[in-house]
């Protein structure tokens, strides 16, 4: 336990300095359509720790949330993502790719959030429709009115929202109906056993049918096998993300992959 506490306080001390030392980087995981053509990417945060090497978000996002550091870190992520979209806009083949960014509850409820996102979009002169914010059901639960308000405000600026890890939280259809979303993201847990678990297969079908009824697009995350992809496709899913298609990689590598898939 002492070792665990020591580890935590080391991570905490490092985390407080990581922004100043420019130790964060965004990796990108490709998202494709039914024809295996890239439609965009999810931005996934990594911490390039001077001693520990590349640190995954499970190791520090929770702590950053507890410490309130997720607000400035999240701002850095949005700023980087907007800069990345601006860079793609000027490049052959990459100009229409979307970039999805994860947003924690804590960030969403920060009073400066809407202005911060608008500023990033304006500063980089990007098409706001290419920036997608991934939120979770739990982020909405605290105060749905507030969240609907800020989603509408950003929606008017053209920014889109995706409901991440869909099906794992506690949001009711009542809630879902009120949220100005453009996408549902089927959680990896349902995709994982889709080939063997008839319940998961039924859940996935239901999510996809519901999304279509509500005019939302759907993407499945955590697609690892051809069988999973074909079952998802048979259930009506047309967007896919997962190790089968590509792992999260540094942006330069992502660009090369996206180009090679788009040039075919
Ligand atoms: P998430 O948003 O659900 O992101 C998907 C996670 O699943 C990523 O883990 C990704 O690497 C992993 N993944 C993708 N495809 C597969 C697959 O086929 N199989 C398996 N087993 N896993 C797959 P990662 O990058 O470690 O991120 C973990 C979580 O950390 C994310 O879960 C997200 O909640 C959070 N996170 C990442 N970046 C950020 C960020 O910039 N801001 C915030 N607030 N949270 C972030
Ligand atoms: Ca996500
Ligand atoms: Ca997810
Ligand atoms: Ca997930």
XYZ file of C-alpha atoms and ligand atoms in Angstrom:
313
model
C 0.000 0.000 0.000
C 2.864 2.320 0.846
C 4.426 1.581 -2.517
C 1.129 2.349 -4.224
C 0.846 5.663 -2.393
C 4.405 6.538 -3.281
C 3.755 5.704 -6.903
C 0.680 7.936 -6.844
C 2.491 10.888 -5.355
C 5.307 10.512 -7.896
C 2.807 10.486 -10.732
C 1.037 13.457 -9.164
C 4.205 15.533 -8.919
C 5.118 14.685 -12.501
C 1.632 15.387 -13.773
C 1.705 18.896 -12.350
C 4.810 19.612 -14.433
C 3.994 17.631 -17.545
C 2.185 20.442 -19.373
C 4.939 22.932 -18.679
C 7.510 20.405 -19.846
C 5.514 19.620 -22.973
C 5.418 15.884 -22.249
C 1.975 15.106 -23.651
C 1.331 13.837 -27.137
C -1.734 12.837 -29.104
C -1.897 9.515 -30.836
C -4.523 8.793 -33.443
C -6.574 5.673 -34.102
C -8.157 5.378 -37.517
C -11.916 5.051 -38.064
C -13.157 3.556 -41.336
C -16.394 3.091 -43.253
C -17.786 -0.149 -44.731
C -15.431 0.152 -47.719
C -12.441 0.331 -45.379
C -11.909 3.979 -46.246
C -10.717 6.269 -43.433
C -13.320 8.780 -42.268
C -11.389 10.117 -39.322
C -9.555 9.301 -36.134
C -9.900 9.310 -32.381
C -7.261 11.345 -30.571
C -5.854 9.430 -27.604
C -3.632 11.123 -25.072
C -0.206 9.780 -24.117
C 2.270 11.047 -21.566
C 5.918 10.838 -22.576
C 7.356 10.491 -19.067
C 11.098 11.242 -18.778
C 11.769 8.005 -16.831
C 8.747 5.795 -17.356
C 8.466 6.200 -21.105
C 5.066 6.306 -22.755
C 2.339 6.317 -20.094
C -1.224 5.254 -21.011
C -4.240 7.326 -19.952
C -5.508 4.721 -17.448
C -2.445 5.584 -15.377
C -3.109 9.310 -15.104
C -6.507 10.507 -16.375
C -8.336 9.555 -13.156
C -5.715 11.304 -11.075
C -5.757 14.345 -13.357
C -9.527 14.488 -12.859
C -9.190 14.271 -9.071
C -6.579 17.022 -9.056
C -8.544 19.279 -11.412
C -5.603 19.085 -13.817
C -7.842 17.566 -16.473
C -9.114 21.069 -17.258
C -5.787 22.507 -18.473
C -4.737 19.122 -19.912
C -8.046 18.833 -21.764
C -7.570 22.342 -23.091
C -4.172 21.331 -24.432
C -5.795 18.296 -26.126
C -8.484 20.408 -27.843
C -5.908 22.961 -28.921
C -3.643 20.229 -30.379
C -6.581 18.547 -32.079
C -7.654 21.818 -33.714
C -4.085 22.443 -34.880
C -4.001 18.920 -36.320
C -7.263 19.410 -38.200
C -5.920 22.681 -39.606
C -2.813 20.851 -40.834
C -4.927 18.142 -42.508
C -7.157 20.724 -44.169
C -4.231 21.831 -46.263
C -3.190 18.332 -47.305
C -4.266 16.147 -50.173
C -6.597 13.270 -49.143
C -6.656 14.205 -45.445
C -8.805 17.338 -45.648
C -12.172 15.714 -44.826
C -11.043 13.527 -41.928
C -12.777 14.128 -38.600
C -10.941 14.085 -35.295
C -12.703 12.901 -32.144
C -11.514 14.116 -28.763
C -12.404 12.651 -25.365
C -13.898 15.096 -22.897
C -14.166 14.317 -19.168
C -17.197 15.321 -17.098
C -15.016 17.655 -15.117
C -13.977 19.551 -18.257
C -17.491 19.720 -19.621
C -18.720 21.348 -16.421
C -15.907 23.893 -16.373
C -17.481 27.335 -16.923
C -14.916 28.246 -19.585
C -15.439 25.125 -21.711
C -17.641 26.480 -24.516
C -15.520 29.595 -25.005
C -12.342 27.516 -24.971
C -13.566 25.173 -27.718
C -14.838 28.066 -29.835
C -11.510 29.815 -29.461
C -9.570 26.749 -30.590
C -11.823 26.397 -33.659
C -11.523 30.100 -34.523
C -7.783 30.384 -33.906
C -7.034 27.531 -36.281
C -9.716 28.413 -38.792
C -10.941 24.822 -38.986
C -14.262 23.466 -40.174
C -15.938 22.890 -36.765
C -17.898 19.974 -38.232
C -14.673 17.983 -38.340
C -14.140 18.273 -34.591
C -16.068 15.671 -32.624
C -16.330 15.715 -28.863
C -16.780 12.338 -27.167
C -18.697 12.526 -23.930
C -19.951 9.767 -21.643
C -23.325 9.083 -20.121
C -21.994 9.771 -16.619
C -20.877 13.251 -17.681
C -24.473 14.046 -18.572
C -26.094 12.575 -15.474
C -24.945 15.274 -13.045
C -26.778 18.106 -14.692
C -28.542 17.383 -17.926
C -29.866 20.914 -18.416
C -26.405 22.369 -18.212
C -25.024 19.780 -20.622
C -27.870 20.234 -23.129
C -27.225 23.984 -22.978
C -23.547 23.736 -23.719
C -24.052 21.104 -26.411
C -26.544 23.404 -28.109
C -24.182 26.351 -27.825
C -21.314 24.404 -29.390
C -23.690 22.737 -31.836
C -24.650 26.170 -33.145
C -20.962 26.731 -33.802
C -20.935 23.484 -35.801
C -19.138 21.199 -33.340
C -20.475 17.610 -33.136
C -20.909 15.248 -30.211
C -20.564 11.505 -29.913
C -21.801 9.451 -26.949
C -18.830 7.286 -25.994
C -19.030 3.842 -24.382
C -22.715 3.828 -25.199
C -24.742 1.291 -23.262
C -22.449 1.063 -20.255
C -23.855 4.010 -18.288
C -27.180 4.762 -16.747
C -28.650 7.272 -19.134
C -32.286 6.666 -19.986
C -33.826 7.068 -23.407
C -35.507 10.116 -21.915
C -32.053 11.672 -21.545
C -30.798 10.494 -24.864
C -33.723 12.112 -26.640
C -32.849 15.497 -25.208
C -29.168 15.505 -26.105
C -28.135 17.081 -29.416
C -25.830 14.220 -30.396
C -24.656 13.264 -33.852
C -23.246 9.826 -33.037
C -23.455 6.843 -30.706
C -20.314 4.854 -30.110
C -21.011 1.227 -29.257
C -18.861 0.235 -26.323
C -16.090 -2.289 -26.797
C -17.649 -4.623 -24.207
C -20.578 -5.382 -26.535
C -18.313 -5.819 -29.547
C -15.968 -8.129 -27.700
C -18.392 -11.053 -27.352
C -20.660 -10.325 -30.279
C -19.648 -13.567 -31.987
C -20.473 -15.768 -28.998
C -23.049 -13.960 -26.887
C -26.561 -13.719 -28.352
C -27.434 -11.046 -25.768
C -24.617 -8.805 -26.927
C -25.684 -9.375 -30.498
C -29.236 -8.341 -29.619
C -28.001 -5.263 -27.721
C -25.866 -4.172 -30.653
C -28.774 -4.561 -33.077
C -30.989 -2.552 -30.772
C -28.456 0.265 -30.374
C -27.984 0.495 -34.139
C -31.729 0.461 -34.862
C -32.325 3.086 -32.198
C -29.546 5.297 -33.487
C -30.934 5.168 -36.999
C -34.424 5.990 -35.751
C -32.976 9.012 -33.971
C -30.976 10.032 -37.036
C -27.651 9.437 -35.364
C -24.727 7.721 -36.917
C -23.134 4.768 -35.141
C -19.570 3.626 -34.777
C -18.337 0.459 -33.124
C -15.144 0.589 -31.051
C -12.834 -2.249 -30.103
C -13.246 -4.192 -33.350
C -10.523 -6.829 -33.249
C -11.613 -9.571 -35.658
C -13.076 -9.909 -39.144
C -15.946 -11.874 -37.663
C -16.821 -9.026 -35.305
C -16.717 -6.581 -38.146
C -18.940 -8.664 -40.401
C -21.470 -9.266 -37.611
C -21.522 -5.541 -36.882
C -21.952 -4.856 -40.577
C -24.829 -7.339 -40.788
C -26.445 -5.506 -37.866
C -26.289 -2.243 -39.835
C -23.117 -0.667 -38.504
C -21.127 1.235 -41.138
C -18.279 2.754 -39.100
C -15.555 0.843 -37.359
C -12.614 1.457 -35.051
C -10.333 -1.100 -33.439
C -7.079 -3.014 -33.534
C -8.306 -4.946 -36.612
C -8.113 -1.734 -38.633
C -5.343 0.050 -36.774
C -3.936 0.684 -33.310
C -3.505 4.172 -31.902
C -0.235 5.481 -33.387
C 1.695 8.768 -33.504
C 0.047 11.239 -35.865
C 2.669 10.913 -38.602
C 2.108 7.174 -38.762
C -1.650 7.685 -38.818
C -1.337 10.067 -41.757
C 0.690 7.528 -43.724
C -1.870 4.798 -43.010
C -4.813 7.033 -43.909
C -3.168 8.107 -47.154
C -2.361 4.557 -48.181
C -5.956 3.464 -47.535
C -7.395 6.496 -49.350
C -5.119 6.161 -52.384
C -6.320 2.671 -53.178
P -11.924 5.294 -24.728
O -12.362 6.679 -25.037
O -12.984 4.257 -24.621
O -10.847 4.946 -25.847
C -10.707 3.701 -26.429
C -9.603 2.891 -25.771
O -9.657 1.573 -26.305
C -8.204 3.413 -26.062
O -7.380 3.138 -24.928
C -7.783 2.538 -27.246
O -6.384 2.403 -27.376
C -8.416 1.234 -26.869
N -8.689 0.411 -28.041
C -8.890 0.806 -29.314
N -9.149 -0.239 -30.127
C -9.123 -1.344 -29.338
C -9.307 -2.746 -29.613
O -9.568 -3.188 -30.725
N -9.213 -3.575 -28.533
C -8.914 -3.139 -27.290
N -8.813 -4.029 -26.318
N -8.739 -1.815 -27.006
C -8.841 -0.933 -28.023
P -6.427 4.249 -24.334
O -5.784 5.046 -25.424
O -5.547 3.571 -23.342
O -7.419 5.217 -23.590
C -8.145 4.783 -22.475
C -9.158 5.797 -22.045
O -8.532 7.004 -21.578
C -10.077 6.264 -23.160
O -11.086 5.285 -23.344
C -10.581 7.575 -22.603
O -11.643 7.351 -21.707
C -9.385 8.076 -21.836
N -8.681 9.100 -22.634
C -7.790 8.947 -23.641
N -7.384 10.132 -24.115
C -8.054 11.068 -23.412
C -8.083 12.513 -23.439
O -7.438 13.190 -24.254
N -8.906 13.130 -22.528
C -9.661 12.428 -21.639
N -10.443 13.123 -20.795
N -9.663 11.098 -21.600
C -8.874 10.413 -22.475
Ca -13.402 7.657 -26.632
Ca -14.934 4.461 -25.855
Ca -14.704 2.050 -23.805
